[in-house]
GROMACS .gro file of C-alpha atoms in nm:
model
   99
    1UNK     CA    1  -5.995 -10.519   6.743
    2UNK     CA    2  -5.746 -10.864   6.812
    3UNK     CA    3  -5.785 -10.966   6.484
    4UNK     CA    4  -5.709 -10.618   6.312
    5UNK     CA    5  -5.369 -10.616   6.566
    6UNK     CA    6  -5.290 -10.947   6.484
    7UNK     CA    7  -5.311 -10.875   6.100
    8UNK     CA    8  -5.130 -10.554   6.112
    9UNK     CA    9  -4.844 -10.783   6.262
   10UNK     CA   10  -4.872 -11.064   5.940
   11UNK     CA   11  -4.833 -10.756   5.742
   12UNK     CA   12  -4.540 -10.567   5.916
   13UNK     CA   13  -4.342 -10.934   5.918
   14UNK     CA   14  -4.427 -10.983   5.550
   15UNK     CA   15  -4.335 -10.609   5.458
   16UNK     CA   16  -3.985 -10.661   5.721
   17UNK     CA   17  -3.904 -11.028   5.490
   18UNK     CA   18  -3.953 -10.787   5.185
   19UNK     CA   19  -3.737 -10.523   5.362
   20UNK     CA   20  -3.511 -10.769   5.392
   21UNK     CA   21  -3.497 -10.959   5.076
   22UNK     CA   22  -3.416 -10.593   4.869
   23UNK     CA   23  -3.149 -10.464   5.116
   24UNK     CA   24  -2.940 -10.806   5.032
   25UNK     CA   25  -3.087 -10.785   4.684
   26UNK     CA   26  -2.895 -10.461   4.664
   27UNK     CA   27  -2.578 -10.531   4.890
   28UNK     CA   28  -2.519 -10.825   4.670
   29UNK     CA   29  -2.505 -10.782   4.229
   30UNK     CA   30  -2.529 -11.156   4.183
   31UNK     CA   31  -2.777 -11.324   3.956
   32UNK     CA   32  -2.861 -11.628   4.185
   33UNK     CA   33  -2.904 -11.397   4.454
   34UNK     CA   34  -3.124 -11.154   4.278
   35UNK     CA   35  -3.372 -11.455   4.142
   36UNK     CA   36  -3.426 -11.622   4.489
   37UNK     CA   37  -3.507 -11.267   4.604
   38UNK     CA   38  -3.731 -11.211   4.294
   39UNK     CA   39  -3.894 -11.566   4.314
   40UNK     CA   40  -3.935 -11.522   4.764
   41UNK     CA   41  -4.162 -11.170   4.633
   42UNK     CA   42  -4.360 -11.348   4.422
   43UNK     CA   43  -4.422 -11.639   4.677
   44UNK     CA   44  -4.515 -11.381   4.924
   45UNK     CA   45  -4.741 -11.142   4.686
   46UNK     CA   46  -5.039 -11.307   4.726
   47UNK     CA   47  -5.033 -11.382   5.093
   48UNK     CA   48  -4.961 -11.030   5.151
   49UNK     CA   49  -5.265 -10.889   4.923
   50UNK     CA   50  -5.508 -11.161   5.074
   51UNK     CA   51  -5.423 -11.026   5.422
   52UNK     CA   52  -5.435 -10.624   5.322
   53UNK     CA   53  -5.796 -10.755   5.117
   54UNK     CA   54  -5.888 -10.923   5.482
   55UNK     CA   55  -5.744 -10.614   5.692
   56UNK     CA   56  -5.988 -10.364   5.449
   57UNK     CA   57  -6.265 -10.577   5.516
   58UNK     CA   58  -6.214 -10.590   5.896
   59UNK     CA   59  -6.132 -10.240   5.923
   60UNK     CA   60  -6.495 -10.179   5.748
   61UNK     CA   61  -6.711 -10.458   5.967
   62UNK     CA   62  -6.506 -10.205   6.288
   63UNK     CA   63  -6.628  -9.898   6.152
   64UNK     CA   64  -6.339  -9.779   6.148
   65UNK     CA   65  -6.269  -9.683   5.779
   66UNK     CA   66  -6.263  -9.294   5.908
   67UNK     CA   67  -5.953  -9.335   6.082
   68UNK     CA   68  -5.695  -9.186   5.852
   69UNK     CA   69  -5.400  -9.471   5.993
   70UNK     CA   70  -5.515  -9.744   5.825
   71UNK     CA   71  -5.579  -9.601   5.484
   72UNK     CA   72  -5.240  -9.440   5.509
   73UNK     CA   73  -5.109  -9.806   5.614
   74UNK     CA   74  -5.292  -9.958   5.337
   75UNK     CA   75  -5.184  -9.719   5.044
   76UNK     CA   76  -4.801  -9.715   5.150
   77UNK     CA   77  -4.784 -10.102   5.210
   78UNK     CA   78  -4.918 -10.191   4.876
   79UNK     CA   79  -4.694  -9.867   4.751
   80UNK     CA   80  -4.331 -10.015   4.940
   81UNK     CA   81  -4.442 -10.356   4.777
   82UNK     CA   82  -4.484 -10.215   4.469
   83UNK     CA   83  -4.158 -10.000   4.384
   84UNK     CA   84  -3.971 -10.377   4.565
   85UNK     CA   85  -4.112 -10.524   4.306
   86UNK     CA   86  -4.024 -10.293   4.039
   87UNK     CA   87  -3.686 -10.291   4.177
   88UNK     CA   88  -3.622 -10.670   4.173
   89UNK     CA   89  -3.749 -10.716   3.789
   90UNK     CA   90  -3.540 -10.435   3.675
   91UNK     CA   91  -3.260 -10.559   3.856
   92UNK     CA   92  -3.294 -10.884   3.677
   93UNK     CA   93  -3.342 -10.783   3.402
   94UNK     CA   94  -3.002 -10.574   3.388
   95UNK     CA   95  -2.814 -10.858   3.535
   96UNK     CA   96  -2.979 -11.060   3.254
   97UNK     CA   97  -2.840 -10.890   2.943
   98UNK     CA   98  -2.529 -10.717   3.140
   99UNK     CA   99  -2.425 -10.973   3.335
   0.00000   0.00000   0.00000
């Protein structure tokens, strides 16, 4: 059960950089701003799915894959990570050909 806390904390301080990263993504229009946001996301990407992959497979060695929490926690992290994403490519992309 330590090492399913201690993973769920990786992923809440990955998920808070992301948090982060798009709230000064969207405070400030720049270009520079918006690629070094962009290019931190995809740095962090795979770390984050390798430890959601790691956190499935822990919560399934517990037995606990009945306990709704984590497969709400699971669905919405890779969901907020997701529409980030989205975000910061369509961002660039507008500053691209508007800017």
């Amino acid at each position: 059960m330590l090492d399913l806390h201690i993973l769920l904390m990786e992923i809440l301080i990955i998920l808070s950089i992301y948090i982060i990263l798009f709230l000064y993504s969207v405070i400030s229009a720049d270009m520079i701003t918006t690629l070094l946001s962009f290019l931190i996301f995809l740095i962090l990407l795979m770390p984050l799915y390798l430890l959601l992959d790691r956190m499935e497979l822990q919560i399934f060695i517990s037995n606990l894959k009945d306990v709704p929490i984590f497969k709400i926690f699971l669905f919405y992290s890779t969901l907020v990570n997701l529409f980030i994403g989205v975000y910061l490519f369509v961002e660039l992309v507008y500053l691209f050909f508007y800017a």
